[in-house]
XYZ file of C-alpha atoms in Angstrom:
395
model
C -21.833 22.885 37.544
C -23.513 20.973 34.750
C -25.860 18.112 35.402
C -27.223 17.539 31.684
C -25.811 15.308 29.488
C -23.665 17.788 28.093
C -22.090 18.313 31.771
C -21.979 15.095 33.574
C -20.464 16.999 36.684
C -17.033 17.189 34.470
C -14.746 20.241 33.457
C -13.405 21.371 30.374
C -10.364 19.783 30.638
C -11.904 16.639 32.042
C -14.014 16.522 29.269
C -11.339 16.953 26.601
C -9.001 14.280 28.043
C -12.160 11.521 27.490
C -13.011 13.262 23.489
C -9.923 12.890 22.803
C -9.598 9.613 22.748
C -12.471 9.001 20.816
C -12.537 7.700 16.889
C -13.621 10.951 14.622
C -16.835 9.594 13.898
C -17.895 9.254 17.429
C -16.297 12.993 17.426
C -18.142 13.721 15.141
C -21.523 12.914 16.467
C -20.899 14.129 19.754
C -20.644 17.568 18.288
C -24.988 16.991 18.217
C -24.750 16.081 21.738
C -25.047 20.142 23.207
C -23.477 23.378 22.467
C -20.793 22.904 24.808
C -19.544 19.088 23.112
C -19.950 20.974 19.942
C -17.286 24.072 21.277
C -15.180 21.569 22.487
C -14.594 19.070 19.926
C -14.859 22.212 17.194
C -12.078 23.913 18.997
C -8.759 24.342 16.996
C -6.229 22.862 19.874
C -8.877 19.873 20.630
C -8.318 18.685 17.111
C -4.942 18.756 16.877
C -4.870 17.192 20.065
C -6.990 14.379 18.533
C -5.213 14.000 15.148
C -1.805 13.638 17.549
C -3.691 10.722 19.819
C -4.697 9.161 16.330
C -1.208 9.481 15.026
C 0.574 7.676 18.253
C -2.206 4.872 19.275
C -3.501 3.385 16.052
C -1.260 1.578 13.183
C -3.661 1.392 9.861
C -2.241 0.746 6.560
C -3.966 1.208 3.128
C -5.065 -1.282 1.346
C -6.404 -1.703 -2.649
C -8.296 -4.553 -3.716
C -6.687 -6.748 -6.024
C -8.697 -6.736 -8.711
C -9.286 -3.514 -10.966
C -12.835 -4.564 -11.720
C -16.009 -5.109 -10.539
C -17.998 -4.378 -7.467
C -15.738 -2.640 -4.966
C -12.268 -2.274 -7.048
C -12.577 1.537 -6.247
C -12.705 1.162 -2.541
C -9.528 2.383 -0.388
C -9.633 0.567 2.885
C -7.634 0.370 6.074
C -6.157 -2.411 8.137
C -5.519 -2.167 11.696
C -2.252 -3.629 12.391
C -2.146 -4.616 16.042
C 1.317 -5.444 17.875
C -0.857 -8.167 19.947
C 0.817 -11.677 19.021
C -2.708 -13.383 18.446
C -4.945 -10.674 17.405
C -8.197 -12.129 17.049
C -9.505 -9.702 14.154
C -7.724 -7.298 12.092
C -10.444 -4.153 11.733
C -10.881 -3.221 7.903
C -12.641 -0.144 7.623
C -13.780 1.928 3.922
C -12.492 5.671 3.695
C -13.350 6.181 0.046
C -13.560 5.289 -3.519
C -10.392 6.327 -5.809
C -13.239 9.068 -8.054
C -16.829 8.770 -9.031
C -15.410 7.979 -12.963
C -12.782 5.379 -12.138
C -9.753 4.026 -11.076
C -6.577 5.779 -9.915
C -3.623 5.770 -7.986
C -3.385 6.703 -4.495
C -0.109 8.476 -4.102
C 0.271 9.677 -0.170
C -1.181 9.461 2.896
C 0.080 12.188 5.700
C -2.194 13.757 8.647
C -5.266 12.455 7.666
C -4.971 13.828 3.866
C -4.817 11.340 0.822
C -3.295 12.367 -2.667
C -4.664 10.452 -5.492
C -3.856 10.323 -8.996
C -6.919 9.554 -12.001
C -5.416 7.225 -13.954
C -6.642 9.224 -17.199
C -6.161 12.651 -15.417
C -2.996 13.800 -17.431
C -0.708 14.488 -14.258
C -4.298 16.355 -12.270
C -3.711 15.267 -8.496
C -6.329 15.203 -5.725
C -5.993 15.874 -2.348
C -9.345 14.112 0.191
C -9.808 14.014 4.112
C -11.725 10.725 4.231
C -13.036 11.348 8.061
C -14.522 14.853 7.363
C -15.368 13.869 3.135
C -13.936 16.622 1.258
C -11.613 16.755 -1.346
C -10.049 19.270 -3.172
C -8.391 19.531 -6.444
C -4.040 20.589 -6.561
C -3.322 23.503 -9.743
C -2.860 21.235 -12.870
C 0.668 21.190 -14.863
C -0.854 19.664 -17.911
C -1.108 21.010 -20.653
C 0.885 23.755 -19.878
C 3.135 24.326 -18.433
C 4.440 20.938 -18.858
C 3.840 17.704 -21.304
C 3.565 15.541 -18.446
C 4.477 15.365 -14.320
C 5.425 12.731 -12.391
C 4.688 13.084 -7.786
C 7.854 12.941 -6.582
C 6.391 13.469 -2.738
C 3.686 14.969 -0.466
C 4.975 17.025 2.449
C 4.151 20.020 5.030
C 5.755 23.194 4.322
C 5.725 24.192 8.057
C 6.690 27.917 7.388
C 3.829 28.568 5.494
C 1.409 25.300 6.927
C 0.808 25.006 3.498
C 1.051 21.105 2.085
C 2.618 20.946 -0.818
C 3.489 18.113 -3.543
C 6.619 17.959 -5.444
C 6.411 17.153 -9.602
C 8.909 16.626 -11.994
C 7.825 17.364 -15.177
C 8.456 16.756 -18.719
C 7.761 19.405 -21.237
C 8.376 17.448 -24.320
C 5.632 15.654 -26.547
C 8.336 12.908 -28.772
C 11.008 11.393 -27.732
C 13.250 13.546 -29.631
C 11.690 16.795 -27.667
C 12.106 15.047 -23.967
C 15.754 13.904 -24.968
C 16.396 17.883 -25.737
C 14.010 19.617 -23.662
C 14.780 21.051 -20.061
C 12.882 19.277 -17.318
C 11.565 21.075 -14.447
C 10.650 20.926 -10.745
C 7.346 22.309 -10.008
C 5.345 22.320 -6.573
C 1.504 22.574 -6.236
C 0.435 24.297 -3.125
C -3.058 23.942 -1.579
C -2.568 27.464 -0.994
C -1.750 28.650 -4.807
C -4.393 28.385 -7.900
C -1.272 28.417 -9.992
C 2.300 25.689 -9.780
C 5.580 27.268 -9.020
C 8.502 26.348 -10.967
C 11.374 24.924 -8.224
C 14.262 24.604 -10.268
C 15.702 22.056 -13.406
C 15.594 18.705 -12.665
C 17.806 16.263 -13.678
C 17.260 14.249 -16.915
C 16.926 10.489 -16.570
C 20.146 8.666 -18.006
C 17.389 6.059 -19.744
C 15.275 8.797 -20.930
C 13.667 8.498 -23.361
C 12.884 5.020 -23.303
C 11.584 5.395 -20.030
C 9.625 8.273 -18.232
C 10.927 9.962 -14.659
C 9.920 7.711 -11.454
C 10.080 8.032 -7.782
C 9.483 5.576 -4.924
C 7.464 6.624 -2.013
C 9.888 9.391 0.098
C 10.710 8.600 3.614
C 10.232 11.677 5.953
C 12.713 12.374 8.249
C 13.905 15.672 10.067
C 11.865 17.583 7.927
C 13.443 16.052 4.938
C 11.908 13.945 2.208
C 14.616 10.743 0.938
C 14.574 8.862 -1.855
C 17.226 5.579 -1.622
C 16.547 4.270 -5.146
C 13.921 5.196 -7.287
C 14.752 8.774 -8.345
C 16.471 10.373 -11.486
C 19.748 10.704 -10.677
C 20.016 6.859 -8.662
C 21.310 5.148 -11.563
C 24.163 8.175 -12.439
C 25.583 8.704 -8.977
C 24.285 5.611 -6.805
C 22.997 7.712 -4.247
C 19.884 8.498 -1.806
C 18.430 11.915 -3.296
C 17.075 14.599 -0.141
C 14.790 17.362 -0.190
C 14.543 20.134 2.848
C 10.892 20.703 2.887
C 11.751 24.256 4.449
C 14.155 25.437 2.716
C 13.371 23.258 -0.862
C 16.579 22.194 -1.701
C 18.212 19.073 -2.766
C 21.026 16.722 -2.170
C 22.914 13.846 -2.470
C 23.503 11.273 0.545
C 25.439 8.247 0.783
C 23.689 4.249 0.800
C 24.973 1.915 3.406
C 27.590 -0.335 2.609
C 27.113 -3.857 0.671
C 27.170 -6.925 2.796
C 30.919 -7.786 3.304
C 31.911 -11.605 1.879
C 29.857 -14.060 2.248
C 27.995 -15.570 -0.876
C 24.526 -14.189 -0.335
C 23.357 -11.554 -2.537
C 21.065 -8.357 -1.478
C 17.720 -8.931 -3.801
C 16.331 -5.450 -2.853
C 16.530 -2.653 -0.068
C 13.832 -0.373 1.909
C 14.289 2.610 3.080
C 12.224 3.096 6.113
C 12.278 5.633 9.581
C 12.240 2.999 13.395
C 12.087 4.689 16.717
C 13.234 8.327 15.279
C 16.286 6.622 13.250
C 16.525 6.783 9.411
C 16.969 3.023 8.805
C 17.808 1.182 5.478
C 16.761 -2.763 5.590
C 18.534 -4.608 3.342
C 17.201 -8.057 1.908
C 19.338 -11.114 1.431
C 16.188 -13.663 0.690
C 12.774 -14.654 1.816
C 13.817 -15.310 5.293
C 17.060 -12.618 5.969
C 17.960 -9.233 5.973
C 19.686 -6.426 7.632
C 19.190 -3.064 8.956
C 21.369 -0.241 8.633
C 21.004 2.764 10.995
C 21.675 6.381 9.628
C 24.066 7.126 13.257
C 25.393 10.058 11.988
C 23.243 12.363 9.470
C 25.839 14.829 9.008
C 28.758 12.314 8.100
C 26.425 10.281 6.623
C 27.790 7.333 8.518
C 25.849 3.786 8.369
C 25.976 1.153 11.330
C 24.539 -2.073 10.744
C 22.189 -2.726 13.634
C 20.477 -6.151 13.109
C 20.557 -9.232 11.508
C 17.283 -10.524 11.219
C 16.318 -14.210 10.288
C 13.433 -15.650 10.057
C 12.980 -19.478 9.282
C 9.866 -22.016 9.779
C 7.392 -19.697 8.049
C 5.240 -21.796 5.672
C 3.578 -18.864 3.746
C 5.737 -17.266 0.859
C 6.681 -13.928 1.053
C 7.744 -11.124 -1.322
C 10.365 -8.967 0.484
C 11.161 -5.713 -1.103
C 9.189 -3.275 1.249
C 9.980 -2.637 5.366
C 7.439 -0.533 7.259
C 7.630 0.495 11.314
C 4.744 -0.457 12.969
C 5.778 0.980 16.085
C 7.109 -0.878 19.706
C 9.971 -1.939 17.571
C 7.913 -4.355 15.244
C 8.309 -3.916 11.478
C 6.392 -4.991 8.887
C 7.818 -6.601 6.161
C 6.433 -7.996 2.558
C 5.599 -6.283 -0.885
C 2.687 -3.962 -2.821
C 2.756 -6.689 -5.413
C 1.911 -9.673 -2.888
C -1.106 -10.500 0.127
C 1.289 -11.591 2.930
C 3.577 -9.509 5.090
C 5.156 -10.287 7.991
C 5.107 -8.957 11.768
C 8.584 -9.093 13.079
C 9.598 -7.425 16.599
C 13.147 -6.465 16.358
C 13.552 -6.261 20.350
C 12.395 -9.410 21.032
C 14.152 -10.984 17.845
C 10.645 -12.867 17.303
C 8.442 -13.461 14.269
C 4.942 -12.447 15.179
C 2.837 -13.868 12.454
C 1.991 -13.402 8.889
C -0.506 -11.090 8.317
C -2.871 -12.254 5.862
C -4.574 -9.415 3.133
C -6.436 -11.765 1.274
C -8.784 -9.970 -1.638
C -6.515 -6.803 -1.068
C -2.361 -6.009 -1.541
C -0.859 -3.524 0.848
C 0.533 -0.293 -0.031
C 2.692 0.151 2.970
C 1.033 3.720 3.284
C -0.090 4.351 6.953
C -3.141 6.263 7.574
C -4.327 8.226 10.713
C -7.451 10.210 11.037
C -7.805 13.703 11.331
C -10.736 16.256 11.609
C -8.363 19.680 11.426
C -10.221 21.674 9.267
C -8.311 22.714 5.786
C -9.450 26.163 4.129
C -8.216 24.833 0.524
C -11.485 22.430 1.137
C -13.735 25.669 0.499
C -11.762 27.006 -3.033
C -14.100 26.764 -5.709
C -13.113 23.285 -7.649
C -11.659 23.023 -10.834
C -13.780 22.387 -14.130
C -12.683 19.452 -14.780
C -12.266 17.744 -11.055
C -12.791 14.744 -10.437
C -14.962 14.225 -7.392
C -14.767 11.644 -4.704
C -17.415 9.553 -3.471
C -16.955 8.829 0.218
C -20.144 5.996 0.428
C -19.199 2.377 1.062
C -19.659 0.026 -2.156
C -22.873 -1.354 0.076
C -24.413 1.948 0.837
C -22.806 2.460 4.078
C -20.166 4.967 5.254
């Protein structure tokens, strides 16, 4: 048996159940350590293990800087989110800057992959693995085929492993054309060099004073949902679904309104807790209440707390709920530098969680080193690379 430093007396499997647990740049580095670190921590299974670990132990959120200029307003970051009642630090670590030419929009975060959207890309998406720094550009839809597209949501096609994100597009230049002109699904693939047209989509009932928008999809059973921000919310009044096997869409019912009472609902989040699809409804600054999808088929709602929370001295904006995991959610808004920790079995506020320089996207991130062949395609012309060094020269 090994002595070395690449053996330390310890087996395989030993020796996987200690990497594992490891952040990817310590991973990373151990790879230099011998030729049998580097099989091990290169091996397919040992980095899916990892990215699963990742996924279940660590709670980090995105965060932007506030400001759209100056030193640093390029920077995505992450904040640890720790379930500890008096954390004494809240880790902020850099993954990358939104492009080397400036600022855009990042989209989704799901196993370890960002999307992000140049702000004067026309509709040209990119897709970046922060931990192993490579990006990789999606097909474009602009010029042609369409006018303009508009991410509806970022998912896993698991039939094909392929990840795929969802468009709605608008082929007309005026006005007058996008009042008159079909609109279209389309899905980039990672593994395609060309978009596939899904089906028509449905036509805004404010077009064409407005464009097509969609809220960040909640995954759950395989199945993307929209509550309210999608093109056919204000028409029917319902949650819009997507099969990310089989592509289709649907209609599902909302939970009921609050019954009597004078207090009005300001805004609702649709969010997934402990494996339930879960709708949190918000009354004010200090209530709200969450609806539990019980049945999926029927589409039956139960309302499954009450929450209240008084005595908190820092204002809030409520419009977005997130799980943080061991029942605690995390409530607060993009638009606003507080949020608050709230544990739902314990019926306890934890804290407010303070963002300062930066707003929250309520996108959670978890690092992954599973290698992606998309990453080796040749780029297109006209991608926009990403620069994965800190603001300060680090990384």
């Amino acid at each position: 048996m090994e002595t070395a430093a690449g053996g330390l007396g310890l087996c395989d499997d030993v020796l996987v159940e200690i990497l594992v647990r490891l952040p990817s740049k310590s991973v990373l580095r151990c790879r230099a350590v011998c030729k049998r670190w580097r099989r091990i921590t290169t091996d397919g299974s040992f980095l899916s293990a990892h990215a699963a670990h990742a996924a279940s132990c660590t709670r980090e959120m995105i965060i932007l800087p506030w400001s759209h200029y100056g030193p640093g307003s390029l920077a995505v970051k992450t904040m640890r989110i720790p379930l500890d009642p008096r954390p004494r630090s809240r880790p902020i670590r850099f993954l990358c800057n939104r492009t080397s030419k400036g600022w855009c929009r990042v989209l989704y975060s799901l196993d370890g992959l960002l999307v992000l959207e140049p702000r004067h890309g026309r509709s040209r998406f990119i897709i970046c693995n922060p931990m192993t720094r490579q990006s990789a550009s999606l097909p474009p839809l602009v010029p042609q085929p369409c006018f303009n597209a508009f991410a509806c949501g970022f998912y896993l096609h698991s039939p094909s492993n392929e990840y795929r994100l969802l468009c709605h597009c608008v082929q007309g230049e005026t006005d007058q054309a996008r009042r008159h002109t079909e609109q279209s699904y389309y899905i980039l693939s990672t593994g395609s060099t060309l978009p596939r047209r899904l089906g028509r989509a449905p036509t805004p009932v404010d077009l064409p004073t407005t464009w097509p928008r969609y809220e960040v999809p909640v995954a759950h059973r395989g199945i993307l949902h929209w509550f309210s921000l999608h093109s056919e919310a204000t028409r029917t009044g319902k949650m819009l679904a997507f099969h990310t096997v089989s592509e289709t869409f649907r209609l599902m019912s909302r939970p009921p309104e609050r019954a009597g009472g004078d207090t009005t609902t300001t805004s609702r989040s649709l969010f997934e807790l402990d494996g339930e699809l879960c709708v949190a409804a918000m009354q004010s600054v200090t209530s709200l209440d969450i609806w539990v999808l019980q049945d999926y088929k029927a589409e039956t709602w139960m309302l499954r707390h009450r929450v209240t929370m008084l005595g908190v001295s820092n204002a809030v904006t409520m419009n977005m709920v997130l799980s943080v995991g061991s029942g605690t959610i995390l409530i607060g808004s993009s638009n606003c530098d507080v949020a608050r920790l709230y544990n739902l079995k314990d019926k306890k506020m934890h804290e407010d969680v303070m963002f300062e320089s930066s707003v929250p996207t309520f996108l959670l991130f978890s690092e992954s080193l599973v290698p992606h062949a998309f990453f080796d395609s040749p780029p297109h012309p006209q991608f926009e690379s990403i620069s994965f060094s800190s603001p300060r020269g680090g990384s």
